[in-house]
Coordinates of C-alpha atoms and ligand atoms in Angstrom, one line a residue:
X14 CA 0.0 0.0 0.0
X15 CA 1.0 3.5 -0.6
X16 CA -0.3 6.5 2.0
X17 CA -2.2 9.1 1.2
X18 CA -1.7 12.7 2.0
X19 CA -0.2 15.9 1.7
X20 CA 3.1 16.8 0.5
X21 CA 4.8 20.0 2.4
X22 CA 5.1 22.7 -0.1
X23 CA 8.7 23.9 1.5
X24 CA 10.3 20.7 1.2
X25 CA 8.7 18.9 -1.7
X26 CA 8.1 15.9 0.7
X27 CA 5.1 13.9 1.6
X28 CA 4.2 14.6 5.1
X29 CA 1.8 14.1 7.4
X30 CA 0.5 17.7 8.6
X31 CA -1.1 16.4 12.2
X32 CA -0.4 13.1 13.7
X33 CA -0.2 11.3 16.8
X34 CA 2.6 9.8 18.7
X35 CA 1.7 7.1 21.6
X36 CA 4.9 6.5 23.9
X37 CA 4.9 2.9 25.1
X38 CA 7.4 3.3 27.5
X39 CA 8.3 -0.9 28.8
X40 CA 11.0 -2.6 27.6
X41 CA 12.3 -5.8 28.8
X42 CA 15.7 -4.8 29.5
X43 CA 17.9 -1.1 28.8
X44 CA 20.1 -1.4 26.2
X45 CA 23.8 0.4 27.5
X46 CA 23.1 3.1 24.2
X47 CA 19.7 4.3 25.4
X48 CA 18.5 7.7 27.0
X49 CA 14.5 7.1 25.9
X50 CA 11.7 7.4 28.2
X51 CA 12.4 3.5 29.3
X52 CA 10.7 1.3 31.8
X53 CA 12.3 -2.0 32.3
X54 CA 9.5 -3.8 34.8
X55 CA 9.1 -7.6 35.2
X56 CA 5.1 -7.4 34.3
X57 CA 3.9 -5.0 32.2
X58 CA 0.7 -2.9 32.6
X59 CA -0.8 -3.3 29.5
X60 CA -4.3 -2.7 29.7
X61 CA -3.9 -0.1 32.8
X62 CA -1.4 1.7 30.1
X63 CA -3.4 1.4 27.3
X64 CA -6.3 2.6 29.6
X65 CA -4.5 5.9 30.6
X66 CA -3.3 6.9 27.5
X67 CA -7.1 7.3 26.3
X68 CA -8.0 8.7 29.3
X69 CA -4.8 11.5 29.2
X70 CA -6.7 12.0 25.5
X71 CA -9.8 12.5 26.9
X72 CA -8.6 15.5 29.2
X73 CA -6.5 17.1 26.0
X74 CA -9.7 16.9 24.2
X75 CA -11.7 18.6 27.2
X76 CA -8.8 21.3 27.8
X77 CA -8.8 22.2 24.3
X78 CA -11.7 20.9 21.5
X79 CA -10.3 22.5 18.4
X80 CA -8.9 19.3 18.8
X81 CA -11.4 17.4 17.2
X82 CA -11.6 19.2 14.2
X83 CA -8.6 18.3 13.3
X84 CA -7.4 14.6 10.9
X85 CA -4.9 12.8 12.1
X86 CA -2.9 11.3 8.5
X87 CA -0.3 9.5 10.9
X88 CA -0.5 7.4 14.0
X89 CA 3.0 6.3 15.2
X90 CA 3.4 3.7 18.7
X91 CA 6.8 4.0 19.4
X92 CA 9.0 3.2 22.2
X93 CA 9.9 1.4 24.5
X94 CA 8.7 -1.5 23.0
X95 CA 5.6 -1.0 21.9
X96 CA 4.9 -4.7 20.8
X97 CA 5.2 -6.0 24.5
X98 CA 1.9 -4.3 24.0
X99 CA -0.6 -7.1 23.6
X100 CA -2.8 -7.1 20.2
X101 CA -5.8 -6.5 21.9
X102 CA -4.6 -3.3 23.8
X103 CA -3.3 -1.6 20.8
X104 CA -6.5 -2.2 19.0
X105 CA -8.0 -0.7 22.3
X106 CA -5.8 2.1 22.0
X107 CA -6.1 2.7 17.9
X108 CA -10.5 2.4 18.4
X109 CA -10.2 4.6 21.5
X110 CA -8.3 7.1 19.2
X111 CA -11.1 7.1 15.9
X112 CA -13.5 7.4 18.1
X113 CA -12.4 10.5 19.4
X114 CA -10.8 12.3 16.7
X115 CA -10.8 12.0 12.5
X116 CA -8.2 9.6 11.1
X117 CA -7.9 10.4 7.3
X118 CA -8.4 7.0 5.3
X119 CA -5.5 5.9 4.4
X120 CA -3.6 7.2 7.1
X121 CA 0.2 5.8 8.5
X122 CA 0.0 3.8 11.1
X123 CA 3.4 2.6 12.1
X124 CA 4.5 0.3 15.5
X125 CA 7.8 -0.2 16.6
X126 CA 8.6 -4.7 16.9
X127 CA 11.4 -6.2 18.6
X128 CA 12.8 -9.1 16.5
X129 CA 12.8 -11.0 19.8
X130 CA 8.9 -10.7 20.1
X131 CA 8.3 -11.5 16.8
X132 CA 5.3 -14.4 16.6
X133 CA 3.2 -14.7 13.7
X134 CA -0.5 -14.2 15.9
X135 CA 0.7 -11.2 17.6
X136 CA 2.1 -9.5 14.1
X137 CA -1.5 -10.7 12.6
X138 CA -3.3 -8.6 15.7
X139 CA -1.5 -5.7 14.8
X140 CA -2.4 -5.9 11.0
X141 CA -5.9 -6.5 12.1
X142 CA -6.0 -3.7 14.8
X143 CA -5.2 -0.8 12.0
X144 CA -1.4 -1.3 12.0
X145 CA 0.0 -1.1 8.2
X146 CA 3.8 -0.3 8.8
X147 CA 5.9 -2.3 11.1
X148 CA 9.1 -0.7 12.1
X149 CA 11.5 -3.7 13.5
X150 CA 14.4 -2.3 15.5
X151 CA 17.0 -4.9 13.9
X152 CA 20.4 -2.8 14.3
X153 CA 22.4 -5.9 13.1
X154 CA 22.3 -9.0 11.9
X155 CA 25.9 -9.6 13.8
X156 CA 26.0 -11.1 16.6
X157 CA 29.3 -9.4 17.7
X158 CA 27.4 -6.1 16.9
X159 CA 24.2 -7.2 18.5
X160 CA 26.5 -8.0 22.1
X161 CA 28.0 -4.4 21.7
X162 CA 24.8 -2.9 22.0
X163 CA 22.9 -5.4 24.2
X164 CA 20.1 -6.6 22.1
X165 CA 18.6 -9.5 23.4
X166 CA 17.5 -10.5 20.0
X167 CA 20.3 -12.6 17.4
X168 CA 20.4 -12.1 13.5
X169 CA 18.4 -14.9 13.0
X170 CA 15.6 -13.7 14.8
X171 CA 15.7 -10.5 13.3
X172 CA 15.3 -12.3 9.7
X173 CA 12.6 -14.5 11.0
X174 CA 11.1 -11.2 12.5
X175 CA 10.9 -10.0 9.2
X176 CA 9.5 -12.9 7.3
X177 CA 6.7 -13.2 9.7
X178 CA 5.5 -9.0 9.3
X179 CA 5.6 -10.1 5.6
X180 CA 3.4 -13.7 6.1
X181 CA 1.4 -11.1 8.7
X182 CA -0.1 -9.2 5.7
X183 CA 2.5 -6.1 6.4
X184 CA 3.1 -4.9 2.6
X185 CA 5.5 -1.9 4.5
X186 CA 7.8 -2.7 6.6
X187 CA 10.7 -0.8 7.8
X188 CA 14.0 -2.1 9.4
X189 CA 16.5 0.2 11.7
X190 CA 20.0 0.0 11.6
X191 CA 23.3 1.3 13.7
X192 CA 26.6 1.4 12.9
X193 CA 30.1 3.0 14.0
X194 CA 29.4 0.5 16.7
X195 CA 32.6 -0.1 19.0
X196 CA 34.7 -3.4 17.3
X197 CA 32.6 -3.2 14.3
X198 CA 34.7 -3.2 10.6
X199 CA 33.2 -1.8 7.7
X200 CA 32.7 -5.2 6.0
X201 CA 30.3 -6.0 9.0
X202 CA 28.6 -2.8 8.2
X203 CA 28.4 -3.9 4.5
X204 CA 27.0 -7.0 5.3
X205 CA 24.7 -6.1 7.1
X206 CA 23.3 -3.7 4.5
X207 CA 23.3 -6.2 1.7
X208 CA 21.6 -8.8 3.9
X209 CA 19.3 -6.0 4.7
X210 CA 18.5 -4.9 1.3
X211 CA 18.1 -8.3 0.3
X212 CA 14.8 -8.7 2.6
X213 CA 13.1 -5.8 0.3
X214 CA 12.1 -3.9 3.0
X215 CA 10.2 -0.6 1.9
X216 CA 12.0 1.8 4.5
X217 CA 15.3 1.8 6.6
X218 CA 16.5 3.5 8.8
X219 CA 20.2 3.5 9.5
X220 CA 21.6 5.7 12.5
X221 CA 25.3 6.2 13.5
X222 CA 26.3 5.2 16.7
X223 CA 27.8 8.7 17.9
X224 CA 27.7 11.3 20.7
X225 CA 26.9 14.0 18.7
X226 CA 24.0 12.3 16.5
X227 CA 20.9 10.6 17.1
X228 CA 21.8 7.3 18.7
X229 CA 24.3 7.6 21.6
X230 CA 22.9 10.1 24.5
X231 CA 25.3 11.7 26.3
X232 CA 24.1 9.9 30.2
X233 CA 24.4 6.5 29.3
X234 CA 26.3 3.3 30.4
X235 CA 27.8 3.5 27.5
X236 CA 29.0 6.8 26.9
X237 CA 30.7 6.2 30.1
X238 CA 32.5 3.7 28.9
X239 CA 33.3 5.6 26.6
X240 CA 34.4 8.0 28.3
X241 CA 36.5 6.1 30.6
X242 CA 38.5 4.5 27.8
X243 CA 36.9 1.2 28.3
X244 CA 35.7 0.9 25.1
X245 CA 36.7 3.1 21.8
X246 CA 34.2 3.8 18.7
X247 CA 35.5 3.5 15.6
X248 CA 37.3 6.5 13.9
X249 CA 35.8 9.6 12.5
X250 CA 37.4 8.8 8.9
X251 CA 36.2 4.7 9.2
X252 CA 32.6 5.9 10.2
X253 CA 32.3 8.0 7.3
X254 CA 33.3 5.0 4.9
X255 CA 30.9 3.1 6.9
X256 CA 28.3 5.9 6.2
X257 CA 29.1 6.1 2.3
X258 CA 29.3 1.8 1.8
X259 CA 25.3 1.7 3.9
X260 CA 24.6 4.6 0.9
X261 CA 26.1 3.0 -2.1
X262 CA 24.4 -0.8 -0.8
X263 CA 20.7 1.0 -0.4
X264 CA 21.0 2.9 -3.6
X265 CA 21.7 -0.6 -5.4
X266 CA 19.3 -1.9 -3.8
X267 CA 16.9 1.1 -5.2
X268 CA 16.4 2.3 -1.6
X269 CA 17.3 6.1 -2.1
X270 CA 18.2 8.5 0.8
X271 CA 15.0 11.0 1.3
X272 CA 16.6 12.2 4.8
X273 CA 20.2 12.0 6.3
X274 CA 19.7 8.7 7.9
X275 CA 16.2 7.3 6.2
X276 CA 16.5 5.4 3.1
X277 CA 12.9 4.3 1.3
X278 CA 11.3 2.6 -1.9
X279 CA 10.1 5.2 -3.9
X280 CA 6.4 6.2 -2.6
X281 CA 7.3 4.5 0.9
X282 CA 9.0 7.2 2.9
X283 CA 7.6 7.9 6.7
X284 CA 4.9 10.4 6.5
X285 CA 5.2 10.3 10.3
X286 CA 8.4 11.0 10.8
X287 CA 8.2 13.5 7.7
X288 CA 6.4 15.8 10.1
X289 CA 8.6 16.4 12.2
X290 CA 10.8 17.9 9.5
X291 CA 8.4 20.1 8.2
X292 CA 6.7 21.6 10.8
X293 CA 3.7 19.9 11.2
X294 CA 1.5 19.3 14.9
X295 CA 1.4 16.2 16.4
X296 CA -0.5 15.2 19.4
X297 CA 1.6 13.2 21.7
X298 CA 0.6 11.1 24.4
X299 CA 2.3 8.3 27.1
X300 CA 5.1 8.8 29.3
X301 CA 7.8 11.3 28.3
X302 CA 6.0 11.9 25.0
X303 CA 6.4 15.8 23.6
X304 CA 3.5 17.1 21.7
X305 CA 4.1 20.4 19.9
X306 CA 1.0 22.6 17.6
X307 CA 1.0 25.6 16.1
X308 CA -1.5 28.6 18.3
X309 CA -1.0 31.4 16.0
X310 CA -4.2 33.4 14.1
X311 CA -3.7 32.8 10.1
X312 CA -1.5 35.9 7.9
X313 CA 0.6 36.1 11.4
X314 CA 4.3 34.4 11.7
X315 CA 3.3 31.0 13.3
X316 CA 4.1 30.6 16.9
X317 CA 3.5 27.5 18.9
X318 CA 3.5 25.4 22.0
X319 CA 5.5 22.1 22.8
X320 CA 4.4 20.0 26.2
X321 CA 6.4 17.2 27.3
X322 CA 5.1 14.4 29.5
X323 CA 6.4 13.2 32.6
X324 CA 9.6 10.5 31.6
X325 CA 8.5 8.0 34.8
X326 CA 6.0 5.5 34.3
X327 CA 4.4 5.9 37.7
X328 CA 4.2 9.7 38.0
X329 CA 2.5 9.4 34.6
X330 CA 0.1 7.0 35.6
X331 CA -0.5 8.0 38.6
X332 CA -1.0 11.9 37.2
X333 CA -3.8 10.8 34.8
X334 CA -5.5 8.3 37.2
X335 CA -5.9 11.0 39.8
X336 CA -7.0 13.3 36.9
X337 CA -4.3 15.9 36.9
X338 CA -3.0 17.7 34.5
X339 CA 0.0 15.3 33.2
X340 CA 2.5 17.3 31.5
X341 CA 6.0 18.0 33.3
X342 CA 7.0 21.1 31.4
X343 CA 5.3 23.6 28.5
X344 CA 6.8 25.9 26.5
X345 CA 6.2 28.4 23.9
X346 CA 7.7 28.7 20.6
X347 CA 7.7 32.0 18.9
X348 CA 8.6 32.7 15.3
X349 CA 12.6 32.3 15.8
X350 CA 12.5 29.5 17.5
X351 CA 10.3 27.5 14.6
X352 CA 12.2 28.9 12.0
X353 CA 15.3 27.3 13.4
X354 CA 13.6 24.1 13.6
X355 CA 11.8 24.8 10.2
X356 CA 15.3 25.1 8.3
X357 CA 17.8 22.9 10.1
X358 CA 15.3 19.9 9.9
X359 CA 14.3 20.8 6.3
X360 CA 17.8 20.6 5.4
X361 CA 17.7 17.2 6.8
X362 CA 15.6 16.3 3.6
X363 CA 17.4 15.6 0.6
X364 CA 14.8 16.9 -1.2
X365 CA 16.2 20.2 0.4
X366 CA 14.2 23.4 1.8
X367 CA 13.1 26.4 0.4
X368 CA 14.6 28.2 2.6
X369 CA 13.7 32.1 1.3
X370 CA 10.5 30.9 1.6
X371 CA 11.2 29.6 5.3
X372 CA 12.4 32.9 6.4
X373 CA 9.3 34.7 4.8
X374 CA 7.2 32.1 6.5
X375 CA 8.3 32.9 10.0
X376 CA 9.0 36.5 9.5
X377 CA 13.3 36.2 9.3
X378 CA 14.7 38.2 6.7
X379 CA 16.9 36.2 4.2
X380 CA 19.2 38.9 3.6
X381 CA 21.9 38.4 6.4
X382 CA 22.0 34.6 5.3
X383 CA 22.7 34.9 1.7
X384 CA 26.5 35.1 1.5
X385 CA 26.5 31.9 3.5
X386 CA 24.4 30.4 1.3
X387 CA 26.8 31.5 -1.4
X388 CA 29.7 30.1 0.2
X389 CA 27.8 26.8 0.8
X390 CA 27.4 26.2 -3.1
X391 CA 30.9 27.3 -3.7
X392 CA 32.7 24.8 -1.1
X393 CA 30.3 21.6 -2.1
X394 CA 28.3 21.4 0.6
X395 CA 24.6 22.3 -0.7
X396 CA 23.8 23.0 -4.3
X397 CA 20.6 25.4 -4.9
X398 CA 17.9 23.3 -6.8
X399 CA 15.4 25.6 -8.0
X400 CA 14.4 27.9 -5.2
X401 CA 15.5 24.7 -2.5
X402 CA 18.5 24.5 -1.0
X403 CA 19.8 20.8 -0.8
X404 CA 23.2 19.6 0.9
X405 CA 25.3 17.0 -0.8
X406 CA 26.3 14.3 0.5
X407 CA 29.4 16.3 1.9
X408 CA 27.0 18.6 3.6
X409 CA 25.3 16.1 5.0
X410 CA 28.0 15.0 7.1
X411 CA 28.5 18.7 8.6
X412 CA 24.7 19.6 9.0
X413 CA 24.5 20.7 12.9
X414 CA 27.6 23.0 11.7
X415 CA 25.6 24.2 8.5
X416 CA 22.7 24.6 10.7
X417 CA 24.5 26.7 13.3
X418 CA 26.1 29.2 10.6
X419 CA 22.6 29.6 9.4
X420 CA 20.9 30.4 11.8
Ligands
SF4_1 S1 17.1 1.0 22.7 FE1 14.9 0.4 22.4 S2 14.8 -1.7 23.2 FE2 16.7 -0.8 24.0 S3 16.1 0.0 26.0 FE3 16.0 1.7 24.5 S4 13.8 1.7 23.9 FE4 14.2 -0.3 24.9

């Protein structure tokens, strides 16, 4: 299947506008790399979880009704791991949700599967409760790799994991990946993409395992480690090979690069996670979920408001059961502050930004930014495509540092 939707007008990118993001927070053990809003517990409150979460969306609903005239085009259950969640609670969840707010037919509706939880009538369940993407969190199909990061699952399992989404009725299903994993050679990271590429997955994502990107946070057992000399990551220089070998395997596999670390099929790119680099609203609910939408009156620069939930599963639960309010912190976001996020995550897209069009958007003026702009194109590092501005793959690698000189 292919979703609909919208595609952003800045970016050139199909993208969900307003979508909903349910944090399962449970996990059966924490892996030494993670810094998520994590629960490892030894029983799992499923239907008391899945219970809350509709009632926390019942009080967002009563604090602010607009609500409901909004459509949801994306529905993502992330984690955590959401598929310790049983069938029948996620299809709780999902009918709890169109009953109280539009879903657009057609809309994305992703959950995040551990390989190690991978049988055949819980995968059906999902497909039946509304799921059409299954996101497995593979990372490797090594098992040196898989030890490094402490993933109770083996390669194995991850394939058979796989196989059974497919036998499942999941026509999309996307696979995530790390690399620049400490005592990992690039030949294991080319293995691992051919081997992944070879499954004919519609989506991958493929993240590298470093402080200063996505994967690594900086308070973890690992980082310490790290820190302490215990352990070393692979070079700067071999991470970037690593980086350009998971490229060149995707693209030959006719998976091209629509973000800096997402790979698709054409037509089979994440309208999810698309919104969060174009601006769109999401409704966000669970432990340690963020939620952000846009308050501002039409004409006017948009300004906005991001919540974030409380990151223990208790206070959370305990917050919404007693019926008060749930959220740990709000802010607002005025023009600036969406405008940053507007261009450094629409540079992101390879599809690239239209970035004049950004600053007239939020009210910036373009004029201070154009000799860098210049000096981009000259040195390599973005080429102007039309009125979008687009790093190469060179840029790519240097975005937070592109970012900062833009902004
Ligand atoms: S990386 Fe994923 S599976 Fe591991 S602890 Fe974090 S959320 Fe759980």
């Amino acid at each position: 299947m292919d979703f609909a939707g919208p595609i952003d007008a800045l970016t050139g990118t199909p993208a969900a506008r307003f979508g909903l993001y349910v944090h399962f927070p449970y996990c059966v053990s924490k892996c030494p790399y993670c810094d998520f809003a994590v629960a490892v517990v030894r029983e799992v409150p499923e239907e008391r979880y899945a219970r809350a979460v509709l009632t926390e969306l019942d009080a967002r609903l009563a604090a602010d009704p607009s609500l409901r005239e909004r459509t949801l085009e994306s529905i993502f259950l992330g984690g955590g791991t959401p598929s310790l969640w049983h069938p029948r609670w996620v299809a709780h969840v999902l009918e709890g949700v169109a009953a109280r707010l539009r879903v657009a037919p057609g809309a994305e509706v992703s959950l995040e599967a551990n390989p190690s939880l991978a049988d055949a009538g819980r995968f059906a369940g999902y497909r039946a409760a509304g799921v059409n993407r299954l996101s497995l969190g593979v990372q490797s199909f090594q098992e040196q790799t898989l030890q490094a990061l402490g993933r109770e699952h083996s390669g194995a399992q991850a394939v058979a994991a796989f196989e059974t989404a497919r036998r499942a009725g999941f026509d999309v299903v996307s696979m995530d990946f790390i690399y620049g994993v400490h005592g990992q050679t690039r030949a294991q990271v080319e293995a691992d993409a051919r081997q992944a590429v070879a499954l004919r997955p519609e989506h991958l994502s493929t993240y590298a395992l470093t402080v200063e990107r996505e994967v690594l946070a900086v308070a973890t057992p690992l980082s310490r480690q790290l820190d302490q000399g215990v352990l070393a990551l692979p070079s700067d220089e071999a991470v970037v090979e690593m980086a350009q070998t998971v490229r060149d395997v995707y693209a030959e596999g006719g998976l091209h690069r629509y973000e800096i670390s997402n790979h698709a099929r054409p037509g089979f790119s994440s309208r999810h996670n698309a919104l969060y680099w174009t601006g769109g609203e999401y409704l966000a609910l669970g432990v340690g979920a963020t939620g952000m939408w846009l308050t501002s009156p039409s004409g006017a620069p948009p300004e906005g408001s991001r919540y974030v939930n409380p990151r223990g599963s208790g206070a959370y639960l305990r917050a919404v059961e007693e019926g008060r309010p749930v959220e740990a912190s709000r802010e607002a976001l005025g023009p600036e502050e969406l405008f940053a996020e507007r261009l450094s995550m629409g540079l992101r897209l390879r599809s690239g930004v239209d970035w004049e069009a950004v600053c007239a958007r939020y009210g910036q003026s373009p004029e201070p930014r154009r000799a860098e702009v210049g000096r981009l194109v000259r040195h390599g590092l973005a080429r102007l495509e039309g009125s979008r501005l687009v790093l190469t793959d060179a840029g790519a690698d240097v975005h937070s540092a592109i970012c900062a000189r833009l902004l």
